[in-house]
Coordinates of C-alpha atoms in Angstrom, one line a residue:
M1215 CA 132.3 87.3 76.5
D1216 CA 135.0 84.6 76.7
A1217 CA 132.9 81.5 77.1
T1218 CA 135.9 79.2 77.4
K1219 CA 137.4 81.3 80.2
D1220 CA 134.0 81.4 82.0
S1221 CA 133.6 77.6 81.7
M1222 CA 137.1 77.1 83.1
N1223 CA 136.3 79.5 86.0
E1224 CA 133.1 77.6 86.8
T1225 CA 134.9 74.2 86.5
A1226 CA 137.6 75.4 88.9
F1227 CA 135.0 76.9 91.3
R1228 CA 133.0 73.6 91.3
A1229 CA 136.2 71.7 92.1
E1230 CA 137.0 74.1 95.0
V1231 CA 133.5 73.7 96.5
A1232 CA 133.5 69.9 96.1
A1233 CA 136.9 69.6 97.6
W1234 CA 136.0 71.8 100.6
L1235 CA 132.8 69.8 101.2
A1236 CA 134.6 66.5 100.9
R1237 CA 137.1 67.7 103.5
E1238 CA 134.7 69.2 106.0
L1239 CA 131.4 67.3 105.7
K1240 CA 132.7 64.3 107.6
G1241 CA 133.5 63.2 111.1
E1242 CA 131.0 64.9 113.5
F1243 CA 129.2 66.4 110.5
A1244 CA 128.8 63.1 108.5
C1245 CA 125.4 62.4 110.1
L1246 CA 124.1 65.7 108.5
R1247 CA 124.3 64.5 104.9
H1248 CA 121.0 65.0 103.2
R1249 CA 119.3 65.9 106.5
G1250 CA 117.5 69.0 107.7
G1251 CA 115.6 69.8 104.5
P1252 CA 111.9 70.7 104.3
G1253 CA 109.9 68.3 106.4
D1254 CA 113.1 67.3 108.3
E1255 CA 114.0 70.6 109.9
E1256 CA 114.1 69.2 113.4
A1257 CA 117.1 67.0 112.5
F1258 CA 120.2 68.0 114.5
P1259 CA 119.5 71.7 115.0
A1260 CA 122.5 72.3 117.3
L1261 CA 124.9 70.5 115.0
R1262 CA 123.5 72.3 112.0
K1263 CA 124.3 75.6 113.7
D1264 CA 127.8 74.4 114.2
W1265 CA 127.9 73.5 110.5
E1266 CA 126.8 77.1 109.7
R1267 CA 129.9 78.3 111.6
K1268 CA 132.0 75.8 109.7
L1269 CA 130.6 77.2 106.4
A1270 CA 131.3 80.7 107.6
E1271 CA 134.9 79.8 108.3
G1272 CA 135.2 78.5 104.7
G1273 CA 133.8 81.8 103.4
W1274 CA 130.6 80.2 102.1
V1275 CA 128.0 82.2 104.1
G1276 CA 127.1 85.4 102.3
A1277 CA 129.1 84.4 99.3
S1278 CA 126.7 86.2 97.0
W1279 CA 126.8 89.4 99.0
P1280 CA 128.9 92.3 97.7
Q1281 CA 132.5 92.3 98.8
E1282 CA 132.1 95.6 100.7
H1283 CA 129.7 93.7 103.0
G1284 CA 132.0 90.8 103.5
G1285 CA 130.8 88.6 100.7
R1286 CA 132.5 87.2 97.6
G1287 CA 130.2 88.9 95.1
L1288 CA 129.6 85.6 93.3
P1289 CA 127.7 85.9 90.0
L1290 CA 124.6 84.0 89.5
E1291 CA 126.2 81.1 87.6
L1292 CA 128.6 80.5 90.4
Q1293 CA 125.8 80.7 93.1
L1294 CA 124.0 78.0 91.1
A1295 CA 127.2 76.0 90.9
F1296 CA 127.7 76.2 94.7
H1297 CA 124.1 75.1 95.4
E1298 CA 124.4 72.1 93.0
E1299 CA 127.8 71.0 94.4
Y1300 CA 126.4 71.5 97.9
V1301 CA 123.4 69.2 97.2
R1302 CA 125.6 66.7 95.3
A1303 CA 127.8 66.3 98.4
G1304 CA 124.7 65.9 100.7
G1305 CA 125.0 69.3 102.4
P1306 CA 122.3 69.7 105.1
G1307 CA 119.4 72.1 105.1
R1308 CA 120.6 75.5 106.1
M1309 CA 119.7 76.9 109.5
G1310 CA 120.9 80.4 108.4
H1311 CA 118.8 80.4 105.3
I1312 CA 116.4 83.2 106.3
G1313 CA 119.1 85.5 107.6
E1314 CA 121.6 85.0 104.8
T1315 CA 119.3 85.0 101.8
L1316 CA 116.3 87.1 102.8
L1317 CA 117.1 89.6 105.5
A1318 CA 120.7 90.3 104.6
P1319 CA 120.1 91.3 101.0
T1320 CA 117.2 93.5 102.2
L1321 CA 119.5 95.3 104.7
I1322 CA 122.1 95.7 102.1
E1323 CA 119.6 97.3 99.8
L1324 CA 117.4 99.2 102.2
G1325 CA 119.0 99.1 105.7
T1326 CA 121.0 102.0 107.3
P1327 CA 124.8 101.7 107.6
E1328 CA 124.2 101.2 111.3
Q1329 CA 121.9 98.3 110.7
Q1330 CA 124.3 96.8 108.2
R1331 CA 127.2 97.0 110.7
R1332 CA 125.0 95.7 113.5
F1333 CA 123.4 92.7 111.9
L1334 CA 125.4 91.5 108.8
P1335 CA 128.4 90.2 110.8
G1336 CA 126.3 87.9 113.0
I1337 CA 124.6 86.4 109.9
R1338 CA 127.9 86.1 108.0
E1339 CA 129.7 84.4 110.9
G1340 CA 126.9 81.9 111.6
R1341 CA 126.4 83.4 115.1
E1342 CA 122.8 84.8 114.8
F1343 CA 119.8 83.1 113.3
W1344 CA 116.6 84.7 112.0
C1345 CA 113.0 83.8 111.4
Q1346 CA 110.2 85.5 109.4
G1347 CA 107.2 87.1 111.0
Y1348 CA 104.8 87.6 108.1
S1349 CA 101.8 85.2 108.2
E1350 CA 98.9 85.7 110.7
P1351 CA 96.0 83.5 111.8
G1352 CA 93.4 85.7 110.2
A1353 CA 95.3 86.7 107.2
G1354 CA 97.3 83.7 106.1
S1355 CA 100.1 84.9 103.8
D1356 CA 98.1 87.9 102.6
L1357 CA 100.3 90.6 104.1
A1358 CA 97.8 93.4 103.2
A1359 CA 95.3 91.8 105.7
I1360 CA 97.6 91.6 108.8
T1361 CA 96.3 93.1 112.1
T1362 CA 99.4 92.9 114.3
R1363 CA 100.0 96.4 115.7
C1364 CA 103.2 98.4 116.5
W1365 CA 103.7 101.8 118.1
Q1366 CA 106.6 104.0 119.3
D1367 CA 107.0 104.2 123.1
G1368 CA 109.9 106.6 123.8
D1369 CA 113.1 105.0 122.5
V1370 CA 111.6 101.7 121.6
W1371 CA 108.8 100.3 119.4
R1372 CA 106.4 97.9 120.8
V1373 CA 104.4 95.1 119.1
Q1374 CA 101.1 93.5 119.9
G1375 CA 99.6 90.5 118.0
Q1376 CA 100.4 87.1 116.7
K1377 CA 102.4 85.5 113.8
V1378 CA 102.0 81.9 112.7
W1379 CA 103.7 79.3 110.6
T1380 CA 107.0 80.8 111.7
S1381 CA 109.7 78.4 110.6
L1382 CA 112.3 77.6 113.3
A1383 CA 111.3 80.5 115.6
H1384 CA 112.3 78.3 118.5
E1385 CA 115.8 78.0 117.2
S1386 CA 116.2 81.7 116.2
D1387 CA 117.6 84.7 117.9
W1388 CA 115.8 87.4 116.0
I1389 CA 112.6 87.8 114.0
F1390 CA 111.7 90.4 111.4
V1391 CA 108.1 91.5 111.7
I1392 CA 105.7 93.5 109.5
A1393 CA 103.1 95.2 111.7
R1394 CA 100.4 98.0 111.4
S1395 CA 101.8 101.3 112.7
T1396 CA 99.0 103.6 111.6
P1397 CA 95.8 103.1 113.6
G1398 CA 92.8 102.5 111.3
S1399 CA 94.9 101.8 108.2
V1400 CA 94.0 99.0 105.8
G1401 CA 95.7 97.1 103.0
R1402 CA 99.2 98.1 102.1
E1403 CA 99.1 101.4 103.9
G1404 CA 100.4 102.1 107.4
L1405 CA 102.7 99.1 107.7
T1406 CA 106.2 99.1 109.4
F1407 CA 109.0 96.6 109.1
L1408 CA 110.8 95.8 112.5
L1409 CA 113.7 93.8 113.6
M1410 CA 113.1 92.2 117.0
P1411 CA 115.1 90.1 119.5
L1412 CA 113.1 87.0 120.4
D1413 CA 114.6 86.4 123.9
Q1414 CA 112.6 89.0 125.9
P1415 CA 109.5 89.3 128.0
G1416 CA 106.4 89.8 125.9
I1417 CA 107.3 87.1 123.3
E1418 CA 106.0 83.6 123.6
I1419 CA 106.8 80.9 121.1
Q1420 CA 104.5 77.8 120.8
P1421 CA 105.4 74.9 118.5
I1422 CA 102.8 73.6 115.9
R1423 CA 102.9 69.8 115.5
Q1424 CA 102.5 68.9 111.9
M1425 CA 101.3 65.6 110.3
T1426 CA 104.9 64.8 109.5
G1427 CA 105.4 64.5 113.3
E1428 CA 107.8 67.4 113.2
A1429 CA 107.3 70.8 114.8
E1430 CA 109.5 73.2 112.8
F1431 CA 106.7 75.8 112.6
N1432 CA 105.6 77.9 115.4
A1433 CA 103.0 80.5 116.6
V1434 CA 104.7 83.6 117.9
F1435 CA 102.7 85.8 120.3
F1436 CA 103.7 89.5 121.0
D1437 CA 102.4 91.2 124.1
G1438 CA 104.0 94.6 124.2
A1439 CA 107.4 93.2 123.1
A1440 CA 110.0 95.9 122.4
T1441 CA 112.8 96.7 120.0
D1442 CA 115.1 99.7 119.6
A1443 CA 113.9 102.6 117.5
G1444 CA 116.9 102.0 115.3
C1445 CA 115.6 98.6 114.3
I1446 CA 113.0 99.9 111.9
V1447 CA 113.9 99.2 108.2
G1448 CA 112.8 102.0 106.0
K1449 CA 110.5 104.7 107.6
P1450 CA 107.4 103.9 109.7
G1451 CA 104.6 103.3 107.1
E1452 CA 107.0 102.0 104.4
G1453 CA 106.7 98.4 105.6
W1454 CA 105.0 97.2 102.4
R1455 CA 107.8 98.4 100.2
V1456 CA 110.4 96.7 102.4
A1457 CA 108.4 93.5 102.7
M1458 CA 108.0 93.3 98.9
A1459 CA 111.7 93.9 98.4
L1460 CA 112.4 91.0 100.8
L1461 CA 109.9 88.7 98.9
G1462 CA 111.8 89.6 95.7
F1463 CA 114.9 88.0 97.2
E1464 CA 112.7 85.0 98.5
R1465 CA 111.5 84.5 94.9
G1466 CA 115.1 84.8 93.6
A1467 CA 118.3 83.0 94.2
S1468 CA 117.2 82.1 97.7
T1469 CA 114.6 79.6 96.5
L1470 CA 117.0 78.2 93.9
G1471 CA 119.1 76.8 96.8
Q1472 CA 116.1 75.2 98.4
Q1473 CA 115.0 73.6 95.1
M1474 CA 118.4 72.0 94.6
H1475 CA 117.3 69.6 97.3
F1476 CA 114.5 68.5 94.9
V1477 CA 117.2 66.8 92.8
H1478 CA 118.0 64.6 95.8
E1479 CA 114.4 63.8 96.5
M1480 CA 113.9 63.0 92.9
Q1481 CA 116.8 60.5 93.1
L1482 CA 115.2 58.9 96.2
V1483 CA 112.0 58.3 94.3
V1484 CA 113.9 56.8 91.4
D1485 CA 116.0 54.5 93.7
A1486 CA 112.9 53.4 95.5
A1487 CA 111.1 52.6 92.3
I1488 CA 114.0 50.5 91.1
A1489 CA 114.4 48.7 94.5
I1490 CA 110.7 47.9 94.9
G1491 CA 110.1 47.1 91.2
T1492 CA 107.5 49.8 90.5
A1493 CA 110.0 51.2 88.0
F1494 CA 108.8 48.5 85.6
D1495 CA 105.2 49.8 85.7
P1496 CA 104.8 51.8 82.5
A1497 CA 102.6 54.4 84.2
I1498 CA 105.1 55.0 86.9
R1499 CA 108.0 55.2 84.4
E1500 CA 106.1 57.8 82.5
R1501 CA 105.4 59.9 85.6
I1502 CA 109.0 59.7 86.7
A1503 CA 110.1 60.9 83.2
D1504 CA 107.6 63.7 83.4
A1505 CA 108.8 64.7 86.9
W1506 CA 112.4 64.8 85.6
I1507 CA 111.4 66.9 82.6
G1508 CA 109.5 69.2 85.0
L1509 CA 112.5 69.6 87.3
R1510 CA 114.8 70.5 84.4
A1511 CA 112.2 73.0 83.2
L1512 CA 112.1 74.6 86.7
R1513 CA 115.8 75.0 86.7
H1514 CA 116.0 76.6 83.3
N1515 CA 113.0 78.9 84.1
A1516 CA 114.7 79.9 87.3
L1517 CA 117.9 80.9 85.5
R1518 CA 115.9 82.9 83.0
M1519 CA 114.1 84.6 85.8
L1520 CA 117.2 85.4 87.7
A1521 CA 119.3 86.7 84.7
G1522 CA 119.8 90.4 85.2
N1523 CA 117.7 90.3 88.4
D1524 CA 117.9 93.6 90.3
G1525 CA 116.3 92.2 93.5
G1526 CA 112.8 93.3 92.6
V1527 CA 109.9 91.0 91.7
R1528 CA 110.1 90.6 87.9
P1529 CA 107.0 89.5 85.9
E1530 CA 108.8 86.3 85.0
S1531 CA 109.1 85.4 88.7
L1532 CA 105.3 85.6 89.4
M1533 CA 104.8 82.1 88.1
Y1534 CA 107.8 80.6 89.9
K1535 CA 106.2 79.7 93.2
Y1536 CA 103.1 78.4 91.5
A1537 CA 105.2 76.1 89.3
W1538 CA 107.6 74.7 91.8
S1539 CA 105.1 74.1 94.6
N1540 CA 102.7 72.2 92.3
W1541 CA 105.7 70.2 90.9
H1542 CA 106.8 69.3 94.4
R1543 CA 103.3 68.4 95.5
D1544 CA 103.0 66.0 92.5
L1545 CA 106.4 64.5 93.4
G1546 CA 105.1 63.7 96.9
Q1547 CA 102.2 61.9 95.4
L1548 CA 104.5 60.0 93.0
A1549 CA 106.6 59.0 95.9
M1550 CA 103.6 57.4 97.6
D1551 CA 102.5 55.6 94.5
V1552 CA 106.1 54.3 94.0
L1553 CA 106.0 52.9 97.5
G1554 CA 102.6 51.4 97.2
A1555 CA 101.2 49.8 100.4
A1556 CA 104.5 50.3 102.2
G1557 CA 103.9 54.0 102.1
D1558 CA 100.6 53.7 104.0
V1559 CA 102.1 52.6 107.3
R1560 CA 104.7 53.9 109.7
S1561 CA 108.1 52.6 108.9
D1562 CA 111.6 52.5 110.4
D1563 CA 113.0 52.1 106.9
D1564 CA 114.9 55.4 106.3
T1565 CA 114.0 55.6 102.6
V1566 CA 110.3 55.0 103.2
R1567 CA 110.3 57.5 106.1
R1568 CA 112.0 60.2 104.0
L1569 CA 109.6 59.7 101.1
Q1570 CA 106.6 59.8 103.5
Q1571 CA 108.0 63.2 104.8
V1572 CA 108.2 64.5 101.2
F1573 CA 104.6 63.5 100.7
F1574 CA 103.3 65.0 104.0
F1575 CA 105.3 68.2 103.8
S1576 CA 104.6 68.8 100.1
R1577 CA 100.8 69.0 100.9
A1578 CA 101.6 72.4 102.3
D1579 CA 103.7 73.7 99.4
T1580 CA 100.7 75.1 97.6
I1581 CA 99.5 76.8 100.7
Y1582 CA 102.4 78.5 102.5
A1583 CA 104.1 81.6 101.1
G1584 CA 101.0 82.4 99.1
T1585 CA 98.3 79.9 98.2
N1586 CA 97.7 78.7 94.7
E1587 CA 94.7 80.9 94.6
I1588 CA 96.7 84.0 95.7
Q1589 CA 99.4 83.2 93.2
L1590 CA 96.9 83.0 90.4
N1591 CA 95.4 86.3 91.4
I1592 CA 98.9 87.9 91.4
I1593 CA 99.7 86.4 87.9
A1594 CA 96.4 87.7 86.6
E1595 CA 96.7 91.2 88.0
R1596 CA 100.4 91.9 87.7
A1597 CA 101.5 89.8 84.7
L1598 CA 98.4 89.8 82.6
A1599 CA 97.1 93.2 83.7
M1600 CA 93.6 91.8 84.3
P1601 CA 91.2 93.9 86.5
R1602 CA 91.1 93.1 90.2

């Protein structure tokens, strides 16, 4: 490997990304800098969709996809470089995140050519937005316990049931749903993976107001809602396999982009500590240093996990969600301790408000997408081969 050549390529690529962002993330888009991340998803949704189309025009949506599907085929190191430059420039939280980094790779790997031709262009061009229909009220994020049903009715499939904690469903055009297609089936058997349009009779979306004051999550109710028979990914009954493949992408490069925003949040905490004076408290200084070490460790672990990733859930990735969610929860607590009494009351100060959002939202990090308890079970069973 020519390391010097690789380094020059990355340097040139970073310069290209930085120059494009400096040129485009201004004017009407300037207000989006550092907005729209976790806990701030209600910020400027319409403008952030316009930003997605601007990114698409620049060739930055689907850049990691294979070239035959309209992507650039970026290797991992350049994907990481893009995310780091994007955060450094203050790029907003991505409205197209679910479609681009979760569904699209799944369709590229497991979808039919018809599904790829039908759905990938809308995602790549920033025209169609997706949400994820996995969690349920009685099952949480334990997919093997879901009860939402689906059945074939002539040329369509129908769905009956409820999904919950569905991020940005009210801003999305489509939802992918895992539902039980075999009556009487339990666990991982008898599940089917469907792609469904949200704007139709039989689907009702209700916002869930969170303690941050935001309502980016929703409950989605299905009452005989329909989708074309061609919108089944895999065969009926293969939903578990498809769902696990998608989660492999969620635990992969997709999450890496989200975590790049942690760098900005970390800097907000440091800046607040300096401004308020708590940076001179030895205990706070030690915790800030520990947080920074932890953030660097997360980055290096992510790179190790993703090296040679074939899209599946590798043993190294099983600890990933557990590690970053606990780190982020601790950062939220550190933010409140840095603010002191100022963090206990509602504030119009933008820095205080943002750090309060980090604290409130990070309370959920160890619950959604698999609780700490579920993650520890998975690590025990799949990585350590302990009995169930």
